[in-house]
PDB file of C-alpha atoms in Angstrom:
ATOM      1  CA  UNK A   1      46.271 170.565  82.655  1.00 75.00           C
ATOM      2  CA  UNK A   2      49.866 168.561  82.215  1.00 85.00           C
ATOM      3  CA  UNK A   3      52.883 171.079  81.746  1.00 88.00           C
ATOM      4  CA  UNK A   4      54.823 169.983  78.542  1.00 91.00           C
ATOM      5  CA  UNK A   5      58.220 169.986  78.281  1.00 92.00           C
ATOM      6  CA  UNK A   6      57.970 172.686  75.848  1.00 95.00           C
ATOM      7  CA  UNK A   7      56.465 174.932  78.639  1.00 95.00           C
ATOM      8  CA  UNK A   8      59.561 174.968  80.660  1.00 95.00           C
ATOM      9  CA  UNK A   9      62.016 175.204  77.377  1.00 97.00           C
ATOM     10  CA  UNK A  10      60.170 178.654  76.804  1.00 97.00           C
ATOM     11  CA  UNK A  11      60.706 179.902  80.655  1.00 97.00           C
ATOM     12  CA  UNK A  12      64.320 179.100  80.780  1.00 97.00           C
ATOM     13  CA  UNK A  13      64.549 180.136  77.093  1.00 98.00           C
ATOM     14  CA  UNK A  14      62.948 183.851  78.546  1.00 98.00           C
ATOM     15  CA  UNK A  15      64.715 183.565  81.193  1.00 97.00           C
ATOM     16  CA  UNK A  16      68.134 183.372  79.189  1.00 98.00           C
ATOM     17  CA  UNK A  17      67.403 186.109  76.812  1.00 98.00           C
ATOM     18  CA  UNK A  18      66.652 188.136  79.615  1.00 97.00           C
ATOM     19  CA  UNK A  19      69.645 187.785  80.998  1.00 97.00           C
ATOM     20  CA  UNK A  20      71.424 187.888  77.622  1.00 97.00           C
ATOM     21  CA  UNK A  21      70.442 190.720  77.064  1.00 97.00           C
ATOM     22  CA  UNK A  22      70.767 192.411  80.697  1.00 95.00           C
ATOM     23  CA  UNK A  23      74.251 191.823  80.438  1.00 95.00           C
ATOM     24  CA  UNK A  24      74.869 193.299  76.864  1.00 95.00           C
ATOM     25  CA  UNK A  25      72.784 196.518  77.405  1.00 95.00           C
ATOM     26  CA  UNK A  26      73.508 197.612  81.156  1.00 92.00           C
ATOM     27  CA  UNK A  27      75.926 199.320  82.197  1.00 89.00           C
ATOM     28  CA  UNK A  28      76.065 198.749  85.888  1.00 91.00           C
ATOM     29  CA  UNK A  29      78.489 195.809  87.199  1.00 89.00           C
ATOM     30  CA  UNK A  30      76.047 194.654  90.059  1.00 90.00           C
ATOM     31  CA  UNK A  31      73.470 194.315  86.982  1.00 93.00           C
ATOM     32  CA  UNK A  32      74.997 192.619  84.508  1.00 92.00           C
ATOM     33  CA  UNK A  33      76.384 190.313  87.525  1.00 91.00           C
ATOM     34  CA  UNK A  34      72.197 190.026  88.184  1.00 93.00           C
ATOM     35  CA  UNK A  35      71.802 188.900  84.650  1.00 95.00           C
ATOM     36  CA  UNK A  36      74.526 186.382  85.117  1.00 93.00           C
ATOM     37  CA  UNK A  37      72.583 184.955  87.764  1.00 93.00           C
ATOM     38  CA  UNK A  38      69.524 184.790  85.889  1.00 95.00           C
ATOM     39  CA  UNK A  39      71.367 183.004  82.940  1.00 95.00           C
ATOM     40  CA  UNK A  40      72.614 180.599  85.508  1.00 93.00           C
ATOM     41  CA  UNK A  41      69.170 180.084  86.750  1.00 94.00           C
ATOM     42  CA  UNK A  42      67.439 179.443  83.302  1.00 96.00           C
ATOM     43  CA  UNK A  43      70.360 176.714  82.757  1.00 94.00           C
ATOM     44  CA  UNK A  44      69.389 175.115  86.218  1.00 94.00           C
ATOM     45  CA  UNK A  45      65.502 174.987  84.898  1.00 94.00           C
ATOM     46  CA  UNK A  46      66.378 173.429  81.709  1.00 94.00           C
ATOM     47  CA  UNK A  47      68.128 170.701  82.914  1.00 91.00           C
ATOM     48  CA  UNK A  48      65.969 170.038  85.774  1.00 91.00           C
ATOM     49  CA  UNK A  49      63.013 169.996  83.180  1.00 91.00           C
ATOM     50  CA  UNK A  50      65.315 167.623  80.807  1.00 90.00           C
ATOM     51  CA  UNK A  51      65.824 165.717  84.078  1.00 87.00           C
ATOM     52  CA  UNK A  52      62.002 164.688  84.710  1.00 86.00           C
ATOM     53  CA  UNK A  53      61.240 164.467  81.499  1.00 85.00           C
ATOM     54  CA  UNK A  54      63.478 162.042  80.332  1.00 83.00           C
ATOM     55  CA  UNK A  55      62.765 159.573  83.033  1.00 76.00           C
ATOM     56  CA  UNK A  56      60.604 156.577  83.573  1.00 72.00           C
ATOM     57  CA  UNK A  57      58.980 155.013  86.146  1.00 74.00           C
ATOM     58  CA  UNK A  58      61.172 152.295  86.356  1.00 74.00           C
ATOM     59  CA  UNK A  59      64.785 154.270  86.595  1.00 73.00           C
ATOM     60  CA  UNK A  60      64.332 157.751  87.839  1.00 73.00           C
ATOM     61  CA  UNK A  61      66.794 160.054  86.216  1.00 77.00           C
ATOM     62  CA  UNK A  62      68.562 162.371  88.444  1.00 80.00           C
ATOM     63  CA  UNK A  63      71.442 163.337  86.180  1.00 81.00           C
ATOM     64  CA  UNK A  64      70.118 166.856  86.027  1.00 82.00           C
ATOM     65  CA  UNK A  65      69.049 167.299  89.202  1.00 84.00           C
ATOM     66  CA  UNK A  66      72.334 166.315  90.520  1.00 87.00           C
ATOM     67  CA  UNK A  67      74.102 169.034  87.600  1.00 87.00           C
ATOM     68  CA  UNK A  68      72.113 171.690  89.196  1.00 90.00           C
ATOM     69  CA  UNK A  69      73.684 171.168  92.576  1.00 91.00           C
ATOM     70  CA  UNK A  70      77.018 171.505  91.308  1.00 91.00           C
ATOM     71  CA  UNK A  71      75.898 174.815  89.378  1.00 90.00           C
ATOM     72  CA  UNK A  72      74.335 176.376  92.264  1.00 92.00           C
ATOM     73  CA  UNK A  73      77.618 175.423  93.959  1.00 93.00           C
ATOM     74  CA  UNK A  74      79.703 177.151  91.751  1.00 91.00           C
ATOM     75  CA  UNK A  75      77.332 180.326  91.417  1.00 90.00           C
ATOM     76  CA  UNK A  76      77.587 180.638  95.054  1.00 91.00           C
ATOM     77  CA  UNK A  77      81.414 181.008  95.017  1.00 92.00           C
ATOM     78  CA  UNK A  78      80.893 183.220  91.706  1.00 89.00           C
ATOM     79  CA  UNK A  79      78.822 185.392  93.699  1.00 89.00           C
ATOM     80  CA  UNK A  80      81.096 185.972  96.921  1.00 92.00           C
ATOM     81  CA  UNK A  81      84.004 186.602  94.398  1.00 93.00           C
ATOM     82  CA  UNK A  82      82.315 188.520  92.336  1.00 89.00           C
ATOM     83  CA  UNK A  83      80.055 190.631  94.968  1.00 91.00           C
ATOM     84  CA  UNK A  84      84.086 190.945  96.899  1.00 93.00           C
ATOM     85  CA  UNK A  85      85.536 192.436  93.258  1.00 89.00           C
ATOM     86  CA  UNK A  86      82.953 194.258  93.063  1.00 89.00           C
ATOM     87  CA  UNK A  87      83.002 196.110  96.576  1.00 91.00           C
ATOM     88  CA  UNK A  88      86.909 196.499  95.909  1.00 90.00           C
ATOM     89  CA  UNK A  89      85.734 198.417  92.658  1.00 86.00           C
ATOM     90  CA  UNK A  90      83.536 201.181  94.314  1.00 89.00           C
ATOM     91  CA  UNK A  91      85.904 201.925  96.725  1.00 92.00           C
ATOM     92  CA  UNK A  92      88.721 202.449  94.915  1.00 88.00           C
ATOM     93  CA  UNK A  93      86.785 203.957  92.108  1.00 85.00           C
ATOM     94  CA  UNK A  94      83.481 205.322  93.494  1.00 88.00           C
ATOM     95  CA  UNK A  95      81.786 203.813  90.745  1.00 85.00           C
ATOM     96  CA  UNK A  96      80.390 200.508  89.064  1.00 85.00           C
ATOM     97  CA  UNK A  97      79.318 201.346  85.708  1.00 86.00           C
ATOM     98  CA  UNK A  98      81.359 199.206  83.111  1.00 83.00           C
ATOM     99  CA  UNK A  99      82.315 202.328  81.262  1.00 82.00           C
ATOM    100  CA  UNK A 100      84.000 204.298  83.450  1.00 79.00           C
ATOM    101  CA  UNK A 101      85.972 201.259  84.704  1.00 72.00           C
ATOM    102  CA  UNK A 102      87.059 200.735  81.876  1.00 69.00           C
ATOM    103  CA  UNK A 103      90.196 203.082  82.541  1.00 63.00           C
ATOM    104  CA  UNK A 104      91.892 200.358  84.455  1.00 57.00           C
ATOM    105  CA  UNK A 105      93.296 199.534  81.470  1.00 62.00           C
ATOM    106  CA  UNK A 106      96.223 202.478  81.588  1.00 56.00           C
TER     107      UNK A 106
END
């Protein structure tokens, strides 16, 4: 059985809604920041599956491949800042649901 292109369109498209939607429902920061992640990830598959499938035998396209470095590069740093803000958060606050953070404001 050959894996179509569509196949992996409809994984990262999951994946994304997922994630979509983790972020718009949830109330927790380290969740939504999960969902993120996950958004982040079904990117990387998409172009990855772009990546293979738009090359030949002859010239090997890494375009995406090489994309998906550079994304997992910056998720890394989005994930030490983020996971650092985060910490910062609870122990000023003793909380990270969205909501009640959202006080900061005054």
């Amino acid at each position: 059985m050959d894996i179509a292109l569509e196949h992996y369109i409809t994984v990262a498209g999951l994946l994304f809604a997922i994630g979509f939607f983790g972020v718009l429902l949830r109330r927790n920061a380290l969740v939504i920041f999960m969902s993120m992640e996950l958004m982040l990830n079904a990117a990387n598959l998409a172009l990855v599956a772009f990546s293979r499938y738009n090359a030949t035998p002859d010239y090997p396209m890494m375009d995406g491949n090489v994309f998906v470095f550079f994304v997992i590069t910056v998720a890394a740093a989005e994930v030490a800042v983020g996971l650092a803000i985060i910490v910062a958060l609870f122990r000023r606050r003793q909380t990270v649901m969205v909501d009640e953070l959202a006080a900061m404001k005054n």
